[in-house]
Amino acid sequence: MAKHNTPMMDELEKGPWPSFVTDLKRQAEKSPQCWDILGQMELSFKDKITHWKHGGIVGVFGYGGGIVGRYSDVPAQFPGVAHFHTVRLNQPSSKFYNTTKLRQVCDLWEKYGSGMTNMHGSTGDLVLLGTRTEHLEPLFYDLTHDLNWDLGGSGSNLRTPSCCLGKARCEWACYDTQAACHGMTMHYQDEIHRPAFPYKFKFKFSGCPNDCVASIARSDLSVIGNWRDNIRIDQAAVKEYAAGNYVANGGAHGPKSTLDIQKDVIDLCPTGCMWLEGGELKIDNAECTRCMHCINMMPRALRPGVVQGATILCGAKAPILDGAQLATMIVPFIEMDPNNDFEQLVEFIESVWDWWMENGKNRERLGETMQRVGLPTFLKVINVDPIPQHVKEPRSNPYVFWAEEEVEGGFERDVKEFRARNAM
Amino acid sequence: MAVSKEELKKLILEKAINAPKPQLYVKDFYECDPDAKPREVKNAANELVKEGKMDFWSSGSTTMYAAKGRAKNEETR
Ligand code: HEM
Ligand code: HEM
Ligand code: SF4
Ligand code: SF4
C-alpha cells in the first residue's frame, strides 16, 4: 500500500479549513491503508460513483448491531480497504470523556484498525473507521475487558441514545438529561444490541427547548425539558438590562452588547405575549410557546419555571425516503423523575414501540408511519387526547373529523329538534 | 392462542430456510404466529441467531435475518 496520485483529493487541502485529506495523509504514515482510502476516493471522484459496497454478515457474537460492514468493490487495486468495517461505540452521556479514555481508544484503534475516527458526526456516535473482519472479535474483547466500554447501535436497532450537557453544566436544564440518557441506555440494552424494529429508532434528550442535541430534527422520540408554570422573572435584573448595565445574551454577541428590551426581546417574542408595564416585564404565560428567546437574551433576569419536566415529540428523521421532517409535539408535559426510573417516559416509549412494531412497514421510520396513518389515528392509538397545539398551523387544514360516537345525538339526529333544546 | 416459544422458533427457522428470498425482515416472521406480539417474534428470531441457526445481515441502516449459510457474504461470494 503506497501513496497514490490523487490530484482531486489534494484540492481539498487548499482551503482555509481543516482538511480530512491532510488528516488521512498524516495517519497514513502510521497506517498505510489510509493511502488506499485516498486512492479509492480519487477513483470515485473520477468515476462519479462510490466504490464502497455496503452490508453483510459482519459483527461480533451475540450482537446484531454496532458494526457496519463495508467492502471495496475494487479490492485488487486498493487492498488496504478490501474490508473497511466501521465500529460504533456507545459514547458517555453528554460526551464527557477523559483524556485517558481517549488515548486508550486511539491506541486500541491503531492496533486493530486504521486509526481514523469520526468523533460524533451526523450519526451522533463515536465511530471507528476501517478494520478487517478477523480483527472484530479481538477488538471487541479488548474494548469490553480492558476499556470497560461497549458498542453502540446500528441497523434496525435502538441507536445509541444521546443527550445535552444538562444539569452538569447548564442552569436551564429542566430535568437530568444524563440520568435519563444513561437510564434508557441501560434499560434498553437488548434493543440497542439486537435488531428490534422495522427500521432504526433514535432517542435524544435535551434539557430545555434550546435543544442543543437537535433532538427535534434527528430523533424518532425526542425528550425536551420544559416547565409548566411561569417563567421566573427578576424585575431588578430587568431594570439592569434596560439600563444597559448587563451584557445581552450572556455575552454571546460580544462583551459590550446591550439590550433594547422592546426591540430585541418583546417584539421578537413569536407569540407576542410579553409587554412592559411601568418598567416591569410582564408575560402572559398561557400564550408562551417556550421558544427560549427571551431567556436566552436576558439570562440574569429570566429563568425557566420551577414545575419542571419534559415535552415529548415524535417522528423526526433525516432523508432517505420522503425528505427531512421535524418532530411533532405529542405529549406537552410529563414528569421526568429519576427516582421512579422515568416511569412515565418508559410507559410512553413502549406504547409507541408496540404500535410501530406492529404497524410500521419495513424501512419506515416512525415519522413516516405517523404521516401515513395521520396524526388523529396516532394520537388515538397511543392514547393521547388531542389539543390545539397538535395542529401544525391554524387554517392549513380547517377540517376536524369527528367520529359519530363523539357527536351528541350522532349523525342521524334531528338538528331542528336538537337546536330547540340546545341554543347555538 | 400464541404458540410456545420453541414452536415459534421452529416456524421462524422453517420460513427462513424455505422462503424464496434468503434475507427476511423481522416483520416477515410475524405471520409465523399471528397471535404472537412483535416483540416475542423478535426475541425468538434473535435467539435463533445466538444459537447459530440464523445470521443477521445488516446494511448498516437496516437489519435482516437469514438462515445460516443462505445469505451471501462478501467474503465467501
Ligand atoms: C377578488 C375576489 C376575491 C378574492 C381576492 C378572494 C380572496 C379570498 C381569500 C384570501 C380567502 C381566504 C382563504 C383562507 O383564509 O384560507 C377567501 C376565502 C373564500 N372565498 Fe374568496 N375571494 C374573492 C372572491 C370570492 C367570491 C366571488 C366568492 C363566492 C362567490 C368567494 C368565496 C369564498 C369562500 C367560500 C371562501 C372560504 C371561506 C372559509 O374559508 O371559510 N370569494 N377568499
Ligand atoms: C367537480 C367540481 C369540484 C371539485 C372537484 C371541487 C373540489 C374542491 C376541493 C378539492 C376543495 C378543497 C378542499 C380542501 O381544502 O380540503 C374545494 C373547496 C371548495 N369548493 Fe369545490 N370543487 C368543485 C366544485 C365546486 C363548486 C361548483 C363550488 C361552488 C359553487 C365549489 C365551492 C367550493 C368552496 C366554497 C370550497 C371551500 C370550502 C371551505 O374552504 O370551507 N366547488 N373544492
Ligand atoms: S438543551 Fe437547554 S439545558 Fe441542554 S445544554 Fe442546551 S441550553 Fe442547556
Ligand atoms: S419563551 Fe419565547 S414565546 Fe415564551 S415569552 Fe419568551 S419569547 Fe415569548
Coordinates of C-alpha atoms and ligand atoms in Angstrom, one line a residue:
Chain A
M1 CA 0.0 0.0 0.0
A2 CA 1.8 3.0 -1.2
K3 CA 0.8 6.6 -1.9
H4 CA -1.4 7.1 -5.0
N5 CA -1.5 10.0 -7.3
T6 CA -4.6 11.9 -6.0
P7 CA -4.8 15.4 -7.7
M8 CA -8.5 15.8 -6.9
M9 CA -8.2 14.8 -3.3
D10 CA -5.3 17.2 -3.0
E11 CA -7.6 20.1 -4.0
L12 CA -9.4 19.5 -0.7
E13 CA -6.4 20.6 1.2
K14 CA -6.3 24.1 -0.3
G15 CA -9.0 25.9 1.6
P16 CA -8.6 27.7 4.9
W17 CA -10.4 24.9 6.8
P18 CA -9.1 21.7 8.5
S19 CA -8.9 19.0 5.8
F20 CA -9.7 15.4 6.2
V21 CA -7.3 14.7 3.4
T22 CA -4.4 16.2 5.4
D23 CA -5.5 14.1 8.4
L24 CA -5.6 11.0 6.2
K25 CA -2.1 11.7 4.8
R26 CA -0.8 12.2 8.3
Q27 CA -2.4 9.0 9.6
A28 CA -1.1 7.1 6.5
E29 CA 2.5 7.4 7.8
K30 CA 1.4 5.1 10.6
S31 CA -1.4 3.1 8.9
P32 CA -0.6 2.7 5.2
Q33 CA -4.1 1.5 4.4
C34 CA -5.1 5.2 4.6
W35 CA -3.3 5.7 1.3
D36 CA -5.8 3.3 -0.2
I37 CA -8.7 5.4 1.2
L38 CA -7.4 8.4 -0.6
G39 CA -6.7 6.3 -3.8
Q40 CA -10.2 4.8 -3.8
M41 CA -11.9 8.2 -3.2
E42 CA -9.9 9.7 -6.1
L43 CA -11.2 6.9 -8.3
S44 CA -14.8 7.5 -7.1
F45 CA -14.5 11.2 -7.9
K46 CA -13.2 10.2 -11.4
D47 CA -15.8 7.5 -12.0
K48 CA -18.6 9.6 -10.3
I49 CA -19.7 6.5 -8.4
T50 CA -19.0 5.1 -4.9
H51 CA -16.6 2.2 -4.7
W52 CA -17.9 1.1 -1.3
K53 CA -20.2 -1.9 -1.1
H54 CA -22.2 -1.9 1.9
G55 CA -23.7 -4.5 4.2
G56 CA -23.0 -8.1 5.0
I57 CA -22.9 -10.6 7.8
V58 CA -20.5 -8.7 9.9
G59 CA -20.5 -8.3 13.7
V60 CA -19.4 -9.8 17.0
F61 CA -21.0 -12.8 18.6
G62 CA -24.3 -12.1 20.3
Y63 CA -24.6 -8.6 18.9
G64 CA -26.8 -7.6 15.9
G65 CA -25.5 -4.0 15.8
G66 CA -22.7 -1.7 16.4
I67 CA -20.5 -2.8 13.5
V68 CA -21.3 -1.9 9.9
G69 CA -19.8 -4.0 7.1
R70 CA -18.1 -2.0 4.3
Y71 CA -16.1 -3.5 1.5
S72 CA -14.2 -2.1 -1.5
D73 CA -15.5 -3.1 -4.9
V74 CA -12.0 -2.7 -6.3
P75 CA -10.0 -4.6 -3.7
A76 CA -7.3 -5.7 -6.1
Q77 CA -6.4 -2.1 -6.7
F78 CA -6.8 -1.0 -3.1
P79 CA -6.1 -4.0 -0.8
G80 CA -5.8 -1.8 2.3
V81 CA -9.6 -1.1 2.1
A82 CA -10.7 -4.5 0.9
H83 CA -12.6 -4.7 4.2
F84 CA -13.2 -1.4 5.8
H85 CA -15.8 -2.0 8.5
T86 CA -16.8 0.7 10.9
V87 CA -17.3 0.2 14.7
R88 CA -19.7 2.4 16.7
L89 CA -19.0 3.0 20.4
N90 CA -21.6 4.0 22.9
Q91 CA -20.3 7.4 24.0
P92 CA -20.6 8.5 27.6
S93 CA -23.6 10.7 28.3
S94 CA -23.1 14.3 27.2
K95 CA -19.8 13.1 25.6
F96 CA -17.8 13.7 28.8
Y97 CA -14.6 11.8 28.1
N98 CA -11.4 11.9 30.0
T99 CA -8.1 12.1 28.1
T100 CA -7.0 8.7 29.4
K101 CA -10.0 7.0 27.8
L102 CA -9.5 8.9 24.6
R103 CA -5.9 7.8 24.4
Q104 CA -6.9 4.2 25.2
V105 CA -9.4 4.2 22.4
C106 CA -6.9 5.7 19.9
D107 CA -4.3 3.1 20.9
L108 CA -6.9 0.3 20.6
W109 CA -7.9 1.5 17.1
E110 CA -4.3 1.9 15.9
K111 CA -3.8 -1.7 17.0
Y112 CA -6.8 -3.2 15.3
G113 CA -7.9 -0.6 12.7
S114 CA -6.9 2.3 10.5
G115 CA -6.6 4.8 13.4
M116 CA -9.2 7.0 11.7
T117 CA -12.1 8.0 13.8
N118 CA -15.3 10.1 13.4
M119 CA -16.0 11.9 16.6
H120 CA -19.7 12.4 16.6
G121 CA -20.6 13.0 13.0
S122 CA -24.2 13.2 12.0
T123 CA -25.0 9.7 13.4
G124 CA -24.0 11.1 16.8
D125 CA -21.9 8.1 17.7
L126 CA -18.1 7.8 18.2
V127 CA -17.3 5.8 15.1
L128 CA -14.0 4.0 14.5
L129 CA -13.4 3.8 10.7
G130 CA -12.0 0.8 8.9
T131 CA -11.0 -2.6 10.1
R132 CA -11.0 -6.2 8.8
T133 CA -13.4 -8.9 9.8
E134 CA -10.8 -11.0 11.6
H135 CA -10.0 -8.1 13.9
L136 CA -13.5 -7.6 15.1
E137 CA -13.6 -10.2 17.9
P138 CA -10.2 -9.3 19.4
L139 CA -11.1 -5.7 19.2
F140 CA -14.4 -6.3 21.0
Y141 CA -12.7 -8.4 23.7
D142 CA -10.2 -5.6 24.5
L143 CA -12.9 -2.9 24.3
T144 CA -15.1 -4.6 26.8
H145 CA -12.5 -6.1 29.1
D146 CA -9.7 -3.5 29.1
L147 CA -11.6 -0.3 28.4
N148 CA -14.9 -1.3 30.0
W149 CA -16.7 0.1 27.0
D150 CA -19.5 -1.2 24.8
L151 CA -20.6 -0.9 21.2
G152 CA -23.4 1.4 20.2
G153 CA -26.4 0.7 18.0
S154 CA -26.8 0.4 14.2
G155 CA -29.2 -1.3 11.8
S156 CA -32.8 -1.8 12.8
N157 CA -31.9 -1.3 16.5
L158 CA -32.3 1.4 19.1
R159 CA -29.5 3.7 18.2
T160 CA -27.1 5.0 20.9
P161 CA -29.1 7.5 22.9
S162 CA -27.5 10.9 23.3
C163 CA -28.1 14.0 25.5
C164 CA -27.1 17.6 26.1
L165 CA -24.8 18.7 28.9
G166 CA -27.9 19.1 31.1
K167 CA -27.6 19.7 34.8
A168 CA -23.8 19.1 34.7
R169 CA -23.2 22.5 33.1
C170 CA -26.4 24.2 32.3
E171 CA -28.8 26.1 34.6
W172 CA -31.6 25.8 32.1
A173 CA -31.9 22.0 32.3
C174 CA -35.4 21.1 33.4
Y175 CA -34.5 17.5 34.1
D176 CA -31.4 15.4 34.5
T177 CA -30.7 14.6 30.8
Q178 CA -27.7 12.4 31.7
A179 CA -29.7 10.3 34.2
A180 CA -32.4 9.9 31.5
C181 CA -30.0 9.0 28.7
H182 CA -27.9 6.6 30.8
G183 CA -31.1 5.2 32.3
M184 CA -32.7 4.4 29.0
T185 CA -29.4 3.1 27.6
M186 CA -29.2 0.6 30.4
H187 CA -32.9 -0.2 30.4
Y188 CA -32.9 -1.0 26.7
Q189 CA -29.6 -2.8 26.2
D190 CA -31.3 -5.6 24.3
E191 CA -32.9 -3.1 21.8
I192 CA -29.5 -1.4 21.3
H193 CA -27.5 -4.5 20.7
R194 CA -30.1 -6.6 18.7
P195 CA -32.5 -5.6 16.0
A196 CA -35.9 -5.0 17.3
F197 CA -37.8 -2.8 14.9
P198 CA -39.0 -2.3 11.3
Y199 CA -36.1 0.2 11.0
K200 CA -33.8 2.4 13.1
F201 CA -35.1 4.2 16.2
K202 CA -33.5 7.1 18.0
F203 CA -34.0 8.8 21.3
K204 CA -32.3 12.1 22.1
F205 CA -32.5 14.1 25.3
S206 CA -32.3 17.9 25.7
G207 CA -32.7 19.7 29.0
C208 CA -34.6 22.7 27.7
P209 CA -36.2 23.9 24.4
N210 CA -32.9 25.3 23.1
D211 CA -32.5 21.6 22.2
C212 CA -28.7 21.5 22.0
V213 CA -28.7 17.9 20.7
A214 CA -31.1 18.9 17.9
S215 CA -33.4 16.1 19.0
I216 CA -36.4 17.8 17.3
A217 CA -34.6 17.3 13.9
R218 CA -33.0 13.9 14.3
S219 CA -34.7 11.6 16.7
D220 CA -37.8 9.5 16.4
L221 CA -38.6 10.2 20.0
S222 CA -37.3 13.5 21.3
V223 CA -37.4 14.4 25.0
I224 CA -37.1 18.1 25.6
G225 CA -37.0 19.7 29.0
N226 CA -39.9 22.1 29.8
W227 CA -41.7 23.8 32.6
R228 CA -45.5 24.0 33.1
D229 CA -45.7 27.1 35.4
N230 CA -44.4 30.6 34.7
I231 CA -41.1 31.9 33.6
R232 CA -39.3 33.2 36.7
I233 CA -38.7 37.0 36.4
D234 CA -36.2 39.0 38.5
Q235 CA -37.6 42.5 37.9
A236 CA -34.5 44.2 39.4
A237 CA -32.3 42.4 36.8
V238 CA -34.8 43.5 34.1
K239 CA -34.1 47.1 35.1
E240 CA -30.3 46.5 34.9
Y241 CA -30.8 45.2 31.4
A242 CA -32.9 48.2 30.5
A243 CA -30.2 50.5 31.8
G244 CA -27.6 48.7 29.8
N245 CA -25.7 47.5 32.8
Y246 CA -25.9 43.8 31.9
V247 CA -24.4 42.4 28.7
A248 CA -27.0 41.0 26.3
N249 CA -27.4 37.2 25.7
G250 CA -24.8 36.3 28.3
G251 CA -22.1 38.0 26.2
A252 CA -22.7 35.8 23.1
H253 CA -22.7 38.9 20.9
G254 CA -19.6 40.5 22.5
P255 CA -18.8 41.9 25.9
K256 CA -20.3 45.3 25.1
S257 CA -23.6 44.4 23.6
T258 CA -26.6 45.8 25.4
L259 CA -30.3 45.1 25.1
D260 CA -33.2 47.2 23.8
I261 CA -35.8 45.2 25.7
Q262 CA -38.7 46.3 23.5
K263 CA -37.0 45.8 20.2
D264 CA -34.7 42.8 21.0
V265 CA -37.0 40.8 23.3
I266 CA -40.6 41.8 23.3
D267 CA -41.0 42.5 19.6
L268 CA -39.3 39.2 18.8
C269 CA -41.5 37.0 21.0
P270 CA -43.1 34.7 18.4
T271 CA -46.5 34.7 20.2
G272 CA -46.4 38.4 21.2
C273 CA -47.1 37.5 24.8
M274 CA -44.7 39.9 26.6
W275 CA -45.0 43.6 27.4
L276 CA -43.6 46.3 29.7
E277 CA -45.8 47.9 32.3
G278 CA -44.4 50.7 34.5
G279 CA -40.8 49.4 33.8
E280 CA -41.8 45.8 34.8
L281 CA -41.7 43.0 32.3
K282 CA -45.0 41.0 32.0
I283 CA -45.6 37.6 30.4
D284 CA -48.9 36.0 29.5
N285 CA -47.5 32.6 30.2
A286 CA -50.5 30.7 28.8
E287 CA -49.5 32.0 25.4
C288 CA -45.8 31.4 25.7
T289 CA -44.7 28.8 23.3
R290 CA -41.4 28.0 25.2
C291 CA -39.1 29.3 22.4
M292 CA -36.4 30.3 24.9
H293 CA -35.7 33.6 23.1
C294 CA -36.3 35.9 26.0
I295 CA -34.5 33.7 28.4
N296 CA -31.5 33.4 26.1
M297 CA -31.4 37.2 25.7
M298 CA -31.7 38.0 29.4
P299 CA -30.4 35.1 31.4
R300 CA -29.9 37.1 34.5
A301 CA -33.5 38.3 34.6
L302 CA -35.5 35.3 33.3
R303 CA -35.3 31.6 34.1
P304 CA -37.5 28.5 33.3
G305 CA -40.3 27.9 35.8
V306 CA -40.0 25.6 38.8
V307 CA -42.5 22.9 37.8
Q308 CA -40.2 21.1 35.5
G309 CA -40.4 18.0 33.3
A310 CA -40.3 17.4 29.6
T311 CA -42.2 17.6 26.4
I312 CA -42.2 14.6 24.1
L313 CA -42.1 14.9 20.3
C314 CA -42.2 12.1 17.8
G315 CA -41.3 11.5 14.2
A316 CA -38.2 13.4 13.1
K317 CA -35.9 12.0 10.5
A318 CA -33.2 12.9 8.1
P319 CA -33.9 11.9 4.5
I320 CA -33.8 8.6 2.7
L321 CA -37.5 8.4 1.8
D322 CA -39.7 11.4 1.6
G323 CA -37.1 14.0 2.7
A324 CA -36.3 15.6 6.1
Q325 CA -39.0 16.0 8.7
L326 CA -39.1 17.7 12.1
A327 CA -40.8 16.1 15.0
T328 CA -44.4 16.7 16.0
M329 CA -45.2 17.6 19.6
I330 CA -47.2 14.7 21.1
V331 CA -47.2 15.0 24.9
P332 CA -47.0 18.6 26.2
F333 CA -45.7 17.7 29.6
I334 CA -44.5 14.6 31.5
E335 CA -42.7 14.2 34.8
M336 CA -39.1 13.2 34.5
D337 CA -38.3 11.6 37.8
P338 CA -35.0 9.6 38.1
N339 CA -36.4 8.2 41.4
N340 CA -39.1 6.2 39.7
D341 CA -36.8 5.3 36.8
F342 CA -38.6 7.7 34.4
E343 CA -41.7 5.6 34.7
Q344 CA -43.9 7.9 32.6
L345 CA -41.4 8.1 29.8
V346 CA -40.9 4.3 29.7
E347 CA -44.6 3.8 29.5
F348 CA -44.9 6.2 26.6
I349 CA -41.9 4.7 24.8
E350 CA -43.4 1.2 25.0
S351 CA -46.8 2.3 23.8
V352 CA -45.2 3.9 20.7
W353 CA -43.0 0.8 20.1
D354 CA -45.8 -1.7 20.4
W355 CA -47.8 0.2 17.8
W356 CA -45.0 0.9 15.5
M357 CA -43.5 -2.6 15.5
E358 CA -47.0 -3.9 14.5
N359 CA -47.9 -1.2 12.0
G360 CA -44.7 0.3 10.7
K361 CA -43.7 -1.0 7.2
N362 CA -40.3 -2.4 6.6
R363 CA -37.8 0.5 6.4
E364 CA -40.4 3.0 7.5
R365 CA -39.4 5.5 10.2
L366 CA -41.9 6.3 13.0
G367 CA -42.4 9.7 11.4
E368 CA -43.4 8.1 8.1
T369 CA -45.8 5.7 9.8
M370 CA -47.4 8.7 11.7
Q371 CA -47.7 10.6 8.4
R372 CA -49.2 7.6 6.6
V373 CA -51.9 7.0 9.2
G374 CA -52.4 10.6 10.2
L375 CA -52.0 12.3 13.5
P376 CA -55.5 11.7 14.8
T377 CA -55.1 8.0 14.4
F378 CA -51.6 8.1 16.0
L379 CA -52.9 10.1 19.0
K380 CA -55.8 7.6 19.4
V381 CA -53.6 4.5 19.4
I382 CA -51.1 5.9 21.9
N383 CA -54.0 7.2 24.0
V384 CA -53.2 10.9 24.0
D385 CA -56.1 13.5 23.9
P386 CA -55.8 16.0 21.1
I387 CA -55.1 19.6 22.0
P388 CA -55.0 22.7 19.8
Q389 CA -51.2 22.7 19.9
H390 CA -51.2 19.4 17.9
V391 CA -52.4 21.4 14.9
K392 CA -49.3 22.3 12.9
E393 CA -50.6 25.7 11.6
P394 CA -54.0 27.1 12.0
R395 CA -56.1 27.1 8.8
S396 CA -53.7 24.8 6.9
N397 CA -56.3 22.1 7.5
P398 CA -59.5 23.6 8.8
Y399 CA -61.3 20.3 8.9
V400 CA -62.0 18.5 12.1
F401 CA -63.1 14.9 11.7
W402 CA -65.5 13.7 14.3
A403 CA -66.3 10.1 14.9
E404 CA -70.0 9.5 15.0
E405 CA -69.9 8.5 18.7
E406 CA -68.2 11.8 19.6
V407 CA -71.1 13.8 18.2
E408 CA -74.0 14.3 20.6
G409 CA -77.0 12.5 19.0
G410 CA -74.9 11.0 16.3
F411 CA -75.1 11.9 12.6
E412 CA -78.7 11.0 12.2
R413 CA -80.2 13.3 14.8
D414 CA -82.9 15.8 14.0
V415 CA -81.0 19.1 14.1
K416 CA -84.1 21.3 14.4
E417 CA -85.3 19.4 17.3
F418 CA -81.8 19.4 18.9
R419 CA -81.5 23.2 18.4
A420 CA -84.9 23.7 20.1
R421 CA -83.3 22.3 23.2
N422 CA -79.7 23.4 22.8
A423 CA -79.4 27.0 21.6
M424 CA -76.3 27.8 19.5
Chain B
M1 CA -53.7 -18.7 21.0
A2 CA -50.0 -18.0 20.6
V3 CA -47.8 -21.0 20.2
S4 CA -44.9 -21.8 22.5
K5 CA -41.6 -20.1 22.1
E6 CA -39.8 -23.3 20.9
E7 CA -42.7 -23.9 18.4
L8 CA -42.4 -20.3 17.2
K9 CA -38.6 -20.6 16.7
K10 CA -39.2 -23.8 14.7
L11 CA -41.7 -22.0 12.5
I12 CA -39.4 -19.0 12.0
L13 CA -36.5 -21.2 11.1
E14 CA -38.6 -23.2 8.6
K15 CA -39.7 -19.9 7.0
A16 CA -36.1 -18.6 6.8
I17 CA -35.0 -21.9 5.2
N18 CA -37.8 -22.2 2.7
A19 CA -38.7 -18.6 1.8
P20 CA -37.8 -17.7 -1.9
K21 CA -35.7 -14.8 -0.7
P22 CA -32.7 -15.6 1.5
Q23 CA -32.9 -12.4 3.6
L24 CA -36.1 -11.6 5.5
Y25 CA -37.2 -8.7 7.6
V26 CA -38.4 -9.4 11.2
K27 CA -41.9 -8.4 10.0
D28 CA -41.9 -11.3 7.5
F29 CA -41.9 -13.6 10.5
Y30 CA -44.9 -12.1 12.1
E31 CA -47.2 -14.4 10.1
C32 CA -45.5 -17.4 11.6
D33 CA -47.8 -16.8 14.6
P34 CA -50.3 -14.0 14.0
D35 CA -51.2 -14.2 17.7
A36 CA -47.6 -13.5 18.9
K37 CA -46.6 -10.0 19.9
P38 CA -44.0 -8.4 17.6
R39 CA -41.6 -8.4 20.5
E40 CA -42.0 -12.1 21.1
V41 CA -41.2 -12.8 17.4
K42 CA -38.2 -10.6 17.5
N43 CA -36.9 -12.2 20.7
A44 CA -37.4 -15.7 19.2
A45 CA -35.6 -14.7 16.0
N46 CA -32.7 -13.2 18.0
E47 CA -32.4 -16.4 20.0
L48 CA -32.0 -18.4 16.8
V49 CA -29.1 -16.1 15.9
K50 CA -27.5 -16.7 19.3
E51 CA -27.9 -20.5 18.7
G52 CA -26.0 -20.1 15.4
K53 CA -29.1 -21.2 13.3
M54 CA -29.6 -17.8 11.7
D55 CA -27.4 -14.8 10.8
F56 CA -28.0 -11.1 11.0
W57 CA -27.5 -9.4 7.6
S58 CA -27.1 -5.7 8.0
S59 CA -26.7 -2.9 5.5
G60 CA -25.8 -0.6 8.4
S61 CA -29.2 1.1 8.4
T62 CA -31.5 -2.0 8.2
T63 CA -31.0 -5.4 9.6
M64 CA -32.4 -8.6 8.1
Y65 CA -32.3 -12.3 9.1
A66 CA -31.2 -15.3 7.1
A67 CA -30.9 -19.0 7.8
K68 CA -27.3 -19.9 8.4
G69 CA -25.4 -20.1 5.1
R70 CA -28.3 -18.8 2.9
A71 CA -27.3 -15.2 2.7
K72 CA -24.3 -14.4 0.6
N73 CA -21.4 -12.8 2.5
E74 CA -18.9 -10.7 0.7
E75 CA -16.0 -12.8 1.9
T76 CA -17.4 -16.1 0.7
R77 CA -19.0 -14.9 -2.5
Ligands
HEM1 C1 -61.3 39.3 -6.0 C2 -62.1 38.4 -5.5 C3 -61.8 37.5 -4.3 C4 -60.7 37.5 -3.5 C5 -59.4 38.3 -3.6 C6 -60.9 36.5 -2.5 C7 -60.0 36.1 -1.6 C8 -60.2 35.1 -0.6 C9 -59.3 34.8 0.4 C10 -58.0 35.4 0.7 C11 -59.9 33.8 1.2 C12 -59.3 33.2 2.5 C13 -58.6 31.9 2.2 C14 -58.1 31.4 3.5 O1 -58.2 32.1 4.6 O2 -57.6 30.3 3.5 C15 -61.1 33.5 0.6 C16 -62.0 32.6 1.1 C17 -63.2 32.3 0.5 N1 -63.8 33.0 -0.6 FE1 -63.0 34.4 -1.6 N2 -62.1 35.9 -2.7 C18 -62.7 36.6 -3.8 C19 -63.9 36.3 -4.3 C20 -64.8 35.4 -3.9 C21 -66.1 35.1 -4.5 C22 -66.7 35.9 -5.7 C23 -66.7 34.1 -3.7 C24 -68.0 33.4 -3.9 C25 -68.9 33.7 -4.8 C26 -65.7 33.7 -2.7 C27 -65.9 32.7 -1.8 C28 -65.0 32.4 -0.8 C29 -65.3 31.3 0.1 C30 -66.5 30.4 0.3 C31 -64.1 31.3 1.0 C32 -63.9 30.3 2.1 C33 -64.2 30.9 3.4 C34 -63.7 30.0 4.5 O3 -62.5 29.6 4.5 O4 -64.4 29.7 5.4 N3 -64.6 34.5 -2.8 N4 -61.3 34.3 -0.5
HEM2 C1 -66.0 18.9 -9.9 C2 -66.2 20.1 -9.3 C3 -65.5 20.4 -8.0 C4 -64.4 19.9 -7.4 C5 -63.6 18.7 -7.9 C6 -64.1 20.6 -6.2 C7 -63.0 20.4 -5.4 C8 -62.8 21.1 -4.2 C9 -61.6 20.9 -3.4 C10 -60.6 19.8 -3.6 C11 -61.7 21.8 -2.4 C12 -60.7 21.9 -1.3 C13 -61.0 21.1 -0.1 C14 -59.9 21.3 0.9 O1 -59.3 22.3 1.0 O2 -59.6 20.3 1.6 C15 -62.9 22.6 -2.6 C16 -63.2 23.6 -1.8 C17 -64.3 24.4 -2.0 N1 -65.2 24.3 -3.2 FE1 -65.1 23.0 -4.6 N2 -65.0 21.6 -6.1 C18 -65.8 21.6 -7.2 C19 -66.9 22.4 -7.4 C20 -67.3 23.4 -6.7 C21 -68.4 24.3 -7.0 C22 -69.3 24.2 -8.2 C23 -68.4 25.3 -6.0 C24 -69.3 26.5 -5.7 C25 -70.3 26.8 -6.5 C26 -67.3 24.9 -5.0 C27 -67.1 25.6 -3.9 C28 -66.1 25.3 -3.1 C29 -65.8 26.1 -1.8 C30 -66.6 27.3 -1.3 C31 -64.7 25.5 -1.2 C32 -64.1 25.9 0.1 C33 -64.7 25.3 1.2 C34 -64.1 25.8 2.5 O3 -62.9 26.3 2.5 O4 -64.7 25.7 3.5 N3 -66.7 23.8 -5.5 N4 -63.5 22.1 -3.7
SF4_3 S1 -30.6 22.0 25.6 FE1 -31.0 23.5 27.2 S2 -30.4 22.5 29.1 FE2 -29.4 21.4 27.5 S3 -27.4 22.3 27.3 FE3 -28.8 23.3 25.8 S4 -29.5 25.1 26.8 FE4 -28.7 23.8 28.4
SF4_4 S1 -40.1 31.9 25.7 FE1 -40.5 32.7 23.7 S2 -42.7 32.6 23.5 FE2 -42.2 32.4 25.7 S3 -42.3 34.6 26.4 FE3 -40.2 34.2 25.9 S4 -40.0 34.9 23.8 FE4 -42.2 34.7 24.2

